[in-house]
Structures are given as C-alpha cells and as structure tokens.
Coordinates of C-alpha atoms and ligand atoms in Angstrom, one line a residue:
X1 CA 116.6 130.0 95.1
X2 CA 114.0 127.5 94.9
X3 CA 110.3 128.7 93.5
X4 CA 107.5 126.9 95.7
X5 CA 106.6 125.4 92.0
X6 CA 110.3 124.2 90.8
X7 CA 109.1 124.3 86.8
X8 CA 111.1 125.3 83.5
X9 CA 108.4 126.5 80.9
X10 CA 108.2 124.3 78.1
X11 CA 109.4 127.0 76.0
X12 CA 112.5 126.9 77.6
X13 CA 113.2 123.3 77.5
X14 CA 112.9 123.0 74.0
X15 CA 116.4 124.3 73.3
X16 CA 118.2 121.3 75.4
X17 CA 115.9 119.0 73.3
X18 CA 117.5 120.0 70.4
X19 CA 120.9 119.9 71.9
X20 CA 121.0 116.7 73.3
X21 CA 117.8 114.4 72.2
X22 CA 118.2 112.2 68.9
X23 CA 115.4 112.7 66.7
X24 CA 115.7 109.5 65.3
X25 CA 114.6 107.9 68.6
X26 CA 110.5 107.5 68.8
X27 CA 110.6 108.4 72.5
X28 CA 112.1 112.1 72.1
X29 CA 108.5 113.1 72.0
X30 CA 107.7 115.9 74.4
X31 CA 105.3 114.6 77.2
X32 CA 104.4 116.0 80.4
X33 CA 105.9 115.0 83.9
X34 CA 104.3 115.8 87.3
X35 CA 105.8 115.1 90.3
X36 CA 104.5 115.7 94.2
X37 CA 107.3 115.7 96.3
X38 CA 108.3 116.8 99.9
X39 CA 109.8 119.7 100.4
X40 CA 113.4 119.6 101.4
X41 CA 114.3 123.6 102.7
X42 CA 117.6 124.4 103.4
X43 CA 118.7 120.7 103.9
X44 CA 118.0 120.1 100.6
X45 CA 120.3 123.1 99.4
X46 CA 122.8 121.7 101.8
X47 CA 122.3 117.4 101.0
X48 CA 122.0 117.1 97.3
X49 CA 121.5 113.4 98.0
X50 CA 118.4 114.2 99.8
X51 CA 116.9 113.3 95.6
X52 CA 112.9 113.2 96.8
X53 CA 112.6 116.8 97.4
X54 CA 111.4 119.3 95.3
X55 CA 114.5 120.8 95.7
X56 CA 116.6 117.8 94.1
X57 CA 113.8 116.4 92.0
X58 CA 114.7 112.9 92.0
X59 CA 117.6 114.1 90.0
X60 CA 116.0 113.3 86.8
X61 CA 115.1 117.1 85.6
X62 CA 118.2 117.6 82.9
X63 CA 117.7 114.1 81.5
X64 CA 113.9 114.5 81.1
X65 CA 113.9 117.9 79.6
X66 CA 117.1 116.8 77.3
X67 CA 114.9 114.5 75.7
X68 CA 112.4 117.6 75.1
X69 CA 109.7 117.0 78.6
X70 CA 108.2 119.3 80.6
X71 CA 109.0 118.1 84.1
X72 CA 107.0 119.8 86.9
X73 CA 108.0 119.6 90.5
X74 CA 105.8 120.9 93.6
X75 CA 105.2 119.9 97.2
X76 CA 101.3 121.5 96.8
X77 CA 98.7 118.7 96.8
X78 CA 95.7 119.9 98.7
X79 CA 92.8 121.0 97.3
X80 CA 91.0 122.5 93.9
X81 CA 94.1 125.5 93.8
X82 CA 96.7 122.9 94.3
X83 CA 99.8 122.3 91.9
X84 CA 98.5 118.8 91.5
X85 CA 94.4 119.8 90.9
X86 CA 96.0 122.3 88.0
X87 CA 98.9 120.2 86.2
X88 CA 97.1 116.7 86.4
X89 CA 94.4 117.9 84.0
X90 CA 97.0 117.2 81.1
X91 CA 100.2 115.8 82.3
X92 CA 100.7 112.2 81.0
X93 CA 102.7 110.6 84.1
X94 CA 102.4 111.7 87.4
X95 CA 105.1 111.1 89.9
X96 CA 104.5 110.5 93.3
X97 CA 106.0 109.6 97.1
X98 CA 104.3 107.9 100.2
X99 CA 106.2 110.3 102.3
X100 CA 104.4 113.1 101.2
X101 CA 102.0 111.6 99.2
X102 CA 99.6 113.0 96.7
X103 CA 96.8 111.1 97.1
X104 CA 95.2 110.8 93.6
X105 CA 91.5 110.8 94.5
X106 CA 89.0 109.2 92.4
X107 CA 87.4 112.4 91.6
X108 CA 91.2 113.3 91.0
X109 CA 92.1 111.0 88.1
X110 CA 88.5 111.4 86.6
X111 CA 90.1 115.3 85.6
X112 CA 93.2 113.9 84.1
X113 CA 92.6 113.8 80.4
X114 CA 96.3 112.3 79.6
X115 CA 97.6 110.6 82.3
X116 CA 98.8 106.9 81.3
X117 CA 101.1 106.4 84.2
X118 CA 101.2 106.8 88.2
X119 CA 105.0 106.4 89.3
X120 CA 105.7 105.9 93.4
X121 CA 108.6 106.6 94.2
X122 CA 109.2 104.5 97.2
X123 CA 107.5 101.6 97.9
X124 CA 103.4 101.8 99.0
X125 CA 101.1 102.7 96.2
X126 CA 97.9 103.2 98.5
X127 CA 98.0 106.8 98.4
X128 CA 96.4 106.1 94.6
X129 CA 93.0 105.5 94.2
X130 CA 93.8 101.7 92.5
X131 CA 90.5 100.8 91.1
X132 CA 90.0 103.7 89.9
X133 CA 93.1 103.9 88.0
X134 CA 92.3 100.3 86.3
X135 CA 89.3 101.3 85.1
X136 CA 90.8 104.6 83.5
X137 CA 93.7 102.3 82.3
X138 CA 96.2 104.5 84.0
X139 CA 99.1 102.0 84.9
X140 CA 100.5 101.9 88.3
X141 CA 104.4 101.7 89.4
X142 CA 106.8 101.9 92.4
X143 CA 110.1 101.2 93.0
X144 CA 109.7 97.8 94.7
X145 CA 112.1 96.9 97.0
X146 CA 114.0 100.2 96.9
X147 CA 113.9 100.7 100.9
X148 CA 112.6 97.7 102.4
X149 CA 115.7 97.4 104.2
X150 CA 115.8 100.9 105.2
X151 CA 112.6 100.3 106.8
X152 CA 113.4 96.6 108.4
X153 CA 116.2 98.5 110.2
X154 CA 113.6 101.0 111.7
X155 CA 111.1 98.2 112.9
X156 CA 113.9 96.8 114.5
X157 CA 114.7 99.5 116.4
X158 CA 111.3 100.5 116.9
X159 CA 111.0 97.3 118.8
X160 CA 113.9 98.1 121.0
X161 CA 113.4 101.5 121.9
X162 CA 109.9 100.6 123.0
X163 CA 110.9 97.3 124.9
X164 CA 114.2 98.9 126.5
X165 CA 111.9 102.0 127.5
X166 CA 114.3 104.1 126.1
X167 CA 112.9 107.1 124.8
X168 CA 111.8 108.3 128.2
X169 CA 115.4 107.0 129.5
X170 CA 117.1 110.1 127.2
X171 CA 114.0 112.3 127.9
X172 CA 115.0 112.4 131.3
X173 CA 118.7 112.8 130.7
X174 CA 117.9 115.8 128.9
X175 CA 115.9 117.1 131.9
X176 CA 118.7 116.9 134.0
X177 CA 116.9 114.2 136.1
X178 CA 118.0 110.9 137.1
X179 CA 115.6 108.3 138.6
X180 CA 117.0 104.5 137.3
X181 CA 113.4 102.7 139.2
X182 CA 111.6 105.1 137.1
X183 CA 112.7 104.1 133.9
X184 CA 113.7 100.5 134.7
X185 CA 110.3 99.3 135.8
X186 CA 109.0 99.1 132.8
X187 CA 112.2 98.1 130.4
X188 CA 112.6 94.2 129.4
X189 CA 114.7 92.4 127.3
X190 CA 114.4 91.2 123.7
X191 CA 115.4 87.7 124.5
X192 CA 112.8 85.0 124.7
X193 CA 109.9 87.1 124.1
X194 CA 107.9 86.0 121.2
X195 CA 107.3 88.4 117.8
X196 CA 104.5 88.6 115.1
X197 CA 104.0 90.4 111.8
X198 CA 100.7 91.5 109.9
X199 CA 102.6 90.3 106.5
X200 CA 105.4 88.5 106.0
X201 CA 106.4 90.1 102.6
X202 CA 110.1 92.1 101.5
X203 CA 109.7 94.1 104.9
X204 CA 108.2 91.7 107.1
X205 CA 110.6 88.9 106.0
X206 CA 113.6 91.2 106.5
X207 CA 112.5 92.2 110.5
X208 CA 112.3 88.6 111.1
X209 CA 115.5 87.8 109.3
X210 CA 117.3 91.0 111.5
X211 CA 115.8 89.6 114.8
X212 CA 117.6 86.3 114.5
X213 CA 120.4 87.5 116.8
X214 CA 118.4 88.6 119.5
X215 CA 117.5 84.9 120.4
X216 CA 113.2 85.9 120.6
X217 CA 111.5 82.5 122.0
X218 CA 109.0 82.9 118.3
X219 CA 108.2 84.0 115.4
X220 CA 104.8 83.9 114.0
X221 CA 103.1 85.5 110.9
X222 CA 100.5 86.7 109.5
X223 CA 100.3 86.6 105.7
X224 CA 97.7 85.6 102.4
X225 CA 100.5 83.0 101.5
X226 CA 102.7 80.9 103.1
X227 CA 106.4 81.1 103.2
X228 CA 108.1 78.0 101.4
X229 CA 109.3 75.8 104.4
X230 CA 113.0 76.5 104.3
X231 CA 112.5 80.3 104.3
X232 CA 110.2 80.0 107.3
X233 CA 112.3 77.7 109.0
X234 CA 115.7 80.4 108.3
X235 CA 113.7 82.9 110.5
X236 CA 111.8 80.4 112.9
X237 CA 108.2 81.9 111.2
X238 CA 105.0 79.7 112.4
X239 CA 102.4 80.7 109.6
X240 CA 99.4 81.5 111.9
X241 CA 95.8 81.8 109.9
X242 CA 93.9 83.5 112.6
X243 CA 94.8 87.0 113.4
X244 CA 93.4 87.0 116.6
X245 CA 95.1 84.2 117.8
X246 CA 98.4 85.8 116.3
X247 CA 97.9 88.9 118.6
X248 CA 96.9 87.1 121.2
X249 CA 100.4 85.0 122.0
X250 CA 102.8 87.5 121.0
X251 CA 104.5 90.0 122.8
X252 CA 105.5 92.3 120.2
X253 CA 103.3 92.7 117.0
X254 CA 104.6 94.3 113.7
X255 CA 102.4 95.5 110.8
X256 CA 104.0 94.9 107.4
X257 CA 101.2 94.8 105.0
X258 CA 100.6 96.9 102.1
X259 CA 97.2 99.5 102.7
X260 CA 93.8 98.2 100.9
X261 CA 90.7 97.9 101.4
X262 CA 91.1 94.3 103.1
X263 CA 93.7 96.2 105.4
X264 CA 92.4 99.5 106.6
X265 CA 91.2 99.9 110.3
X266 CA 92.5 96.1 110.7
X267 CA 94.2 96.7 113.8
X268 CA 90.9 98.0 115.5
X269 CA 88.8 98.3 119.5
X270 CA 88.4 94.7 118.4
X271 CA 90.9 93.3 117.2
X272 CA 93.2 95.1 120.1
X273 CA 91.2 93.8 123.2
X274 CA 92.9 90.3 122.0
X275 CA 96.3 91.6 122.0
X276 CA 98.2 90.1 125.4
X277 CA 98.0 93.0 127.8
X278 CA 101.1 95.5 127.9
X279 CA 102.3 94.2 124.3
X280 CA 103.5 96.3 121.8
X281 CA 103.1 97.5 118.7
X282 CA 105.2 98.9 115.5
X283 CA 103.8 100.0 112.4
X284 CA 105.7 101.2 109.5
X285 CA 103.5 100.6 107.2
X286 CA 100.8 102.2 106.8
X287 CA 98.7 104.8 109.8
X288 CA 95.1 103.8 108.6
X289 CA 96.0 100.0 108.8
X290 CA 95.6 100.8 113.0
X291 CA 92.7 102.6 114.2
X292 CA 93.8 106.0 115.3
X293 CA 92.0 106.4 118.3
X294 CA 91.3 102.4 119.6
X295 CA 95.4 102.8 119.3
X296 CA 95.5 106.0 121.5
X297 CA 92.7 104.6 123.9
X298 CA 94.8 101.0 124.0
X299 CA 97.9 102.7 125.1
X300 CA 96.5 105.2 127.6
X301 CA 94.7 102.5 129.2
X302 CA 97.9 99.7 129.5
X303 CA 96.6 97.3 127.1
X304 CA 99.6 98.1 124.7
X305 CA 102.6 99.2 126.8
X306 CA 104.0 100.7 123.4
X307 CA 103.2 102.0 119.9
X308 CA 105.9 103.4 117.5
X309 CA 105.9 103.6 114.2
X310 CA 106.5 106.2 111.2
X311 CA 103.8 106.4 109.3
X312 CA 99.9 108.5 109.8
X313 CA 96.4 108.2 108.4
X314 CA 97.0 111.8 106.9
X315 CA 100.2 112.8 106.2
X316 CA 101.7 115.5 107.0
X317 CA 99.8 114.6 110.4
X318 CA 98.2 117.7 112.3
X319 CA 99.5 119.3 115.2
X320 CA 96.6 117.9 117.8
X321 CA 97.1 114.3 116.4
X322 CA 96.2 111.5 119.1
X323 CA 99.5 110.2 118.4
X324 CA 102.2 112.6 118.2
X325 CA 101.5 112.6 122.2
X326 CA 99.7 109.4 123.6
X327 CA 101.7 108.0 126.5
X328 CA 100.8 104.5 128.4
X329 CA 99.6 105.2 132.4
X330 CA 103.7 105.3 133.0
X331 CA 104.1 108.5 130.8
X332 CA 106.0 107.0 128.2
X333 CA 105.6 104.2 125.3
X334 CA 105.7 106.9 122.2
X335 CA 107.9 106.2 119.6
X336 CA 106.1 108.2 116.6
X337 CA 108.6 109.8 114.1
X338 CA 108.0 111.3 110.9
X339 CA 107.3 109.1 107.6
X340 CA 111.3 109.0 107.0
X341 CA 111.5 104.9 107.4
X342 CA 111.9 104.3 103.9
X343 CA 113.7 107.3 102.6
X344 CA 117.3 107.4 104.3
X345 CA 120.0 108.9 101.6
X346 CA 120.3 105.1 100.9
X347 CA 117.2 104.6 99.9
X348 CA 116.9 107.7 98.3
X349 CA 119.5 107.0 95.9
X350 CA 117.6 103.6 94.6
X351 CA 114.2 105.1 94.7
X352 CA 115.5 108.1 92.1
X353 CA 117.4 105.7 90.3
X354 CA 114.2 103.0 90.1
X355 CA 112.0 106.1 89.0
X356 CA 114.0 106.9 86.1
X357 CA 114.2 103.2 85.4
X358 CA 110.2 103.4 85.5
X359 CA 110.4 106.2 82.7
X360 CA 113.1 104.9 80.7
X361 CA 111.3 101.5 80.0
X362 CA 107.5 104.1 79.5
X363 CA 109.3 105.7 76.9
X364 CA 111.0 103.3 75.1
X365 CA 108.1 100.5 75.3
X366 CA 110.1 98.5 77.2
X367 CA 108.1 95.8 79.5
X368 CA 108.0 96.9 83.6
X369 CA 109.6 95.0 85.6
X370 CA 106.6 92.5 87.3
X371 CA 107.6 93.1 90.5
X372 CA 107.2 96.9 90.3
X373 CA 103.6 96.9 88.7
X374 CA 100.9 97.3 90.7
X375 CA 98.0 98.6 87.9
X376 CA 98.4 97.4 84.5
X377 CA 96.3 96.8 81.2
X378 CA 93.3 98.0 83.3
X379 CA 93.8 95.5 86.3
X380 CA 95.4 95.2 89.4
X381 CA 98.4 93.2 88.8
X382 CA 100.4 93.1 92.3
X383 CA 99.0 89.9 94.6
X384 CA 99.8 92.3 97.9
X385 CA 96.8 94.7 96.8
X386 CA 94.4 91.8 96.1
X387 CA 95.4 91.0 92.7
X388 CA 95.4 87.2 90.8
Ligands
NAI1 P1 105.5 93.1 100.0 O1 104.5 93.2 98.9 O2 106.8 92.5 99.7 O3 104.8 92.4 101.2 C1 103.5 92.7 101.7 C2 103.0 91.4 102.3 O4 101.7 91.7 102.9 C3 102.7 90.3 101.2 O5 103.4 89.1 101.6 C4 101.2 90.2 101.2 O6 100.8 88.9 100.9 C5 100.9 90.6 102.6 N1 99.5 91.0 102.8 C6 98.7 91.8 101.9 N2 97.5 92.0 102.4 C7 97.5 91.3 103.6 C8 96.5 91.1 104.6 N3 95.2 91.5 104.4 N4 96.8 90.3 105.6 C9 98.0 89.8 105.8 N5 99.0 90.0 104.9 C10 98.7 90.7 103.8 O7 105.6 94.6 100.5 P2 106.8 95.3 101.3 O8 107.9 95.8 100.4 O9 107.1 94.3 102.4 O10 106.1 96.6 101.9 C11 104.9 96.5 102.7 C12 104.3 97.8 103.0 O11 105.2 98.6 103.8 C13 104.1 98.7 101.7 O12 103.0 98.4 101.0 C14 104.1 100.1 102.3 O13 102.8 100.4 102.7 C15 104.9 100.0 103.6 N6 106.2 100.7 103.4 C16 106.5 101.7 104.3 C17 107.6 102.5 104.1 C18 108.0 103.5 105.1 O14 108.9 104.4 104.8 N7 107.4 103.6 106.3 C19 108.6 102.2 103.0 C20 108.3 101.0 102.2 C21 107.1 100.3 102.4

C-alpha cells in the first residue's frame, strides 16, 4: 500500500489547492516539504496514531497539499542516491526526527539551494549540522517539550531495572530457570542511594522531580546554570560545578544534556575511572555524549555495574554494536532499547501537532515560539546548544 517514497506529484496536488486553499491568503503559495521519517510497516497500517512514520506522515499531508505543497515523505537518508541527497537540492523546509534522524551534513545543506527551515520533530536538534545552518541562514526548530515526559518516565525506569537487576530476573524466567542467589546478588534498592544528572534542563528536572518518592539519600546536578533555589530545593538538587566530583559521589548517574560540541565523548576512559565503582549509568539522551567503547570496556570490567539507555551514536545502530550486547562480569547490566524514549503515541500526538504548529506560524510570518528555536536570523539562538 505504502511506496518506499510516500509522495503525491505536484501535479496532482494542485487540484485540492484549488479546492480548499483561499487565494487571498499570501501563504497559499506552493512550497516544497521534505520530511525523513522512520518507517512504521505494518504497525503503522494497523496504529494510525503511530503519526512519525512514513506511513502516517505526521498527519499533516491533506492540510499541506490543500494549501497547494508538495509534501515528500521517505525513511531513505543515506548516501548520494538517498531520498534526502535528491529532494534537499530544492525543497524549502525539511522535516526531520531524532529517532531516525537525517543527519543534515554540512556538505548536505551546502546542496540545498531553497531550504529556509529545518523542523525536528521531537525534541534534539543535533542530528543538524547547527553552524552550518547559521551561516546558510537556514532556521532551526523542534517541538520543545513535546516528550520530555515521555522520556523522564523511561530514565526512571531505566534506573530501576538496572538497580533491581531485573532484566536478567525475566531473562531467566523465560529460560525456564530459577536461581533467586543468582539474580539477587547483585539487586539493591532505590532508597538512600544518591542520584546525579549531566543537565538539569525539561528532562533532567523531570527525573529528579519523579524520583522524589523513592526517598534517594541525594540529588546532585550538573548543569551551565543554576536552578533558582526553590526549584532545587522541591527536588533536593545540590548544583555541583565539577563533573568529576559529580561522578565520583553518586551512585546512579543520568545524562540529560542536549548533544554539541561541548558534549560529545563527555562521558569518556577518563571521565569514567572517577565514577564510584559498580555505579550506573542511563543515557537517553544522546549515544555520542558517552564514549562507545570506554562504556563497553567500563561495564565488562565492573566499574559501572549498569548502562541503559535508548539512544546510539548512529542510529539505526548496526548489528555488531558494542552495546546491543555488553554485559558486566555477572552477565547482566544491559538495558539498551531502541530510540523510542521520546516517541510513545503520547508524545507522538504533540510532536505532529507542534510540527504543524512550526509550519503554520513559517507560512503565515508568524514569530516561533522562543522556546522551540534553536537556529535563527543566522545564529544559534537556544542557550542548551551554546547559544547567548
Ligand atoms: P533542555 O534544553 O530543557 O535541557 C538541557 C539542559 O542541558 C539545559 O539545562 C542545559 O543548560 C544543559 N546543558 C547543555 N550543555 C551542557 C553541558 N555541556 N553540561 C551540562 N549541562 C549542559 O532539554 P531537554 O528537553 O531536557 O532535552 C535534553 C536532551 O534530551 C535533548 O537535547 C535530546 O538530545 C534528548 N532527548 C532524547 C529523547 C529520546 O527519545 N531519547 C527525546 C527528547 C530529548
């Protein structure tokens, strides 16, 4: 049913432009929409909610092309022969998501002869080469704020499953084994153990907000800026200014921080040997923040008990990746998942709906909402990636 390139000509949109645009309006102008999204298969034929799949196409298809836009959807983004190396060349905003994320190269946008805008549809703009983009005054977007919840939730029970040893609890139920010592030898309790997070931002605020009832001894974080003092002191957050000594006195550490340059490989061989030995480690926010293999080597070795997380330094990750099967000396401490964090049917819903909100205000000349602008008049705008 569904063409690997999901694409109307623009020939036939035309007629639904006349139908339903009003001429009057200056932004009935025709344009051209790309968007790079995953593909969804047959649980996208089955879950229309499942919007950021080529598939479902952020359900914005009939109202783009009713206002006379050619809207092109693919999943391809590798390479010169790619759906996103062909349409980029002239389509004026390109759409894309961090869970399957086009990553618009610098030798990417220097072939896009049109392009004014860069939409994310999520939240996580790293995938887009930034500086590049402010020198080619291509504005950048995303939907700020559209899953952070979504992803709080799964730190939060990243934390537990690694802490509570439980993934190699229901391995071995599956098995048909049962051996309580085995599992319970290395499974602790929440309670009293102390917690820190690489940024203290909408996620990072949230997992501290959400571990409140587990009664941890401390929370510390991370961060460029401070918290005011009543929002630190509604989570019990200690602003701590050295990352080392952040890693070093907590038990569980979470990364929360937007990908830049100031943030790749910052969880590195270095940077791990002051971790406390048999922590653990959760990172939903970005793979290249952590250092694929000092993370693989730390685990093997005992120095982090745990590492879960959603997210890869190339996504979709390869089959031989370090992490899809690194275990700590016991056999377990694995929770890697797909990148699917931030893109629950909830989510889903208010990414779609924040991407259309994103065009709405392009075409119309409306101002973007602050919080979503990461790129704009030629700068970087958002604080998180470094901006003023
Ligand atoms: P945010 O902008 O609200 O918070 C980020 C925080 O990180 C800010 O407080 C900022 O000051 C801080 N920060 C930036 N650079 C830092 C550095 N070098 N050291 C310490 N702190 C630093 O962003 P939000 O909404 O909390 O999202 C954070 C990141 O989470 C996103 O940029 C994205 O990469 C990731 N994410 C992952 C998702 C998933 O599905 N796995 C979904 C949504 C976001």
């Amino acid at each position: 049913m569904f063409s690997r390139l999901a694409t109307r000509s623009v020939a036939s949109s035309r007629p639904l432009a006349r139908s339903f645009a009003a001429p009057q309006q200056s932004w009935s102008r025709g344009m051209k929409v790309l968007a790079i999204l995953y593909r969804g298969g047959d649980a996208a034929k089955q879950e229309p909610r499942l919007l950021g799949t080529v598939e479902n196409q952020l359900g914005i298809r009939e109202w783009l092309e009713s206002q006379g836009h050619e809207y092109i959807v693919s999943d391809s983004k590798e390479g010169p022969n790619s759906d996103l190396a062909k349409h980029i060349v002239d389509a004026e905003v390109v759409i894309t998501t961090p869970f399957h994320p086009g990553y618009l190269t610098r030798d990417l946008l220097n072939t896009a002869k049109n392009l004014k805008l860069c939409v994310t549809a999520g939240v996580g703009s790293d995938h887009v080469d930034l500086k590049t983009a402010s020198q080619k005054n291509i504005d950048v977007l995303e939907v700020t704020g559209s899953n952070v919840t979504s992803v709080a939730e799964h730190v939060v029970m990243s934390i537990l499953l690694l802490v509570r040893n439980f993934v190699p609890a229901h391995e071995m139920i599956e098995r048909g084994d049962w051996q309580v010592s085995e599992i319970a030898r290395n499974a602790f309790d929440l309670e009293g153990k102390t917690v820190g997070t690489i940024g203290a931002g909408r996620i990072g605020y949230r997992v501290l907000e959400r571990l409140m009832p587990f009664d941890t001894k401390e929370h510390l974080y991370y961060d460029f800026a401070t918290l005011p003092a009543e929002a630190e002191k509604k989570v019990r957050a200690r602003r701590v200014e050295d990352l080392k000594e952040m890693v070093a006195q907590s038990d569980i550490v979470t990364v929360n921080c937007p990908l830049h340059e100031g943030t790749r490989g910052l969880v590195n061989a270095e940077l791990l040997k002051h971790f406390k030995k048999g922590a653990y480690l959760v990172n939903t926010a970005r793979g290249a923040i952590c250092d694929r293999e000092a993370v693989a080597q730390a685990l093997k070795s005992g120095q982090l008990s745990g590492y879960a997380g959603d997210v890869w330094n190339v996504q979709p990750a390869p089959k031989d990746h370090p992490w899809r099967t690194m275990k700590n000396p016991l056999g377990a401490g694995n929770g890697m998942v797909p990148h699917y964090s931030g893109t629950t049917l909830d989510a889903q819903a208010r990414y779609a709906a924040g991407t259309r909100t994103i065009l709405e205000n392009y075409l119309k000349g409306k101002a973007q909402k602050p919080e979503d602008t990461i790129v704009k008049d030629g700068k970087i705008f958002s604080k998180a990636y470094g901006g003023k």
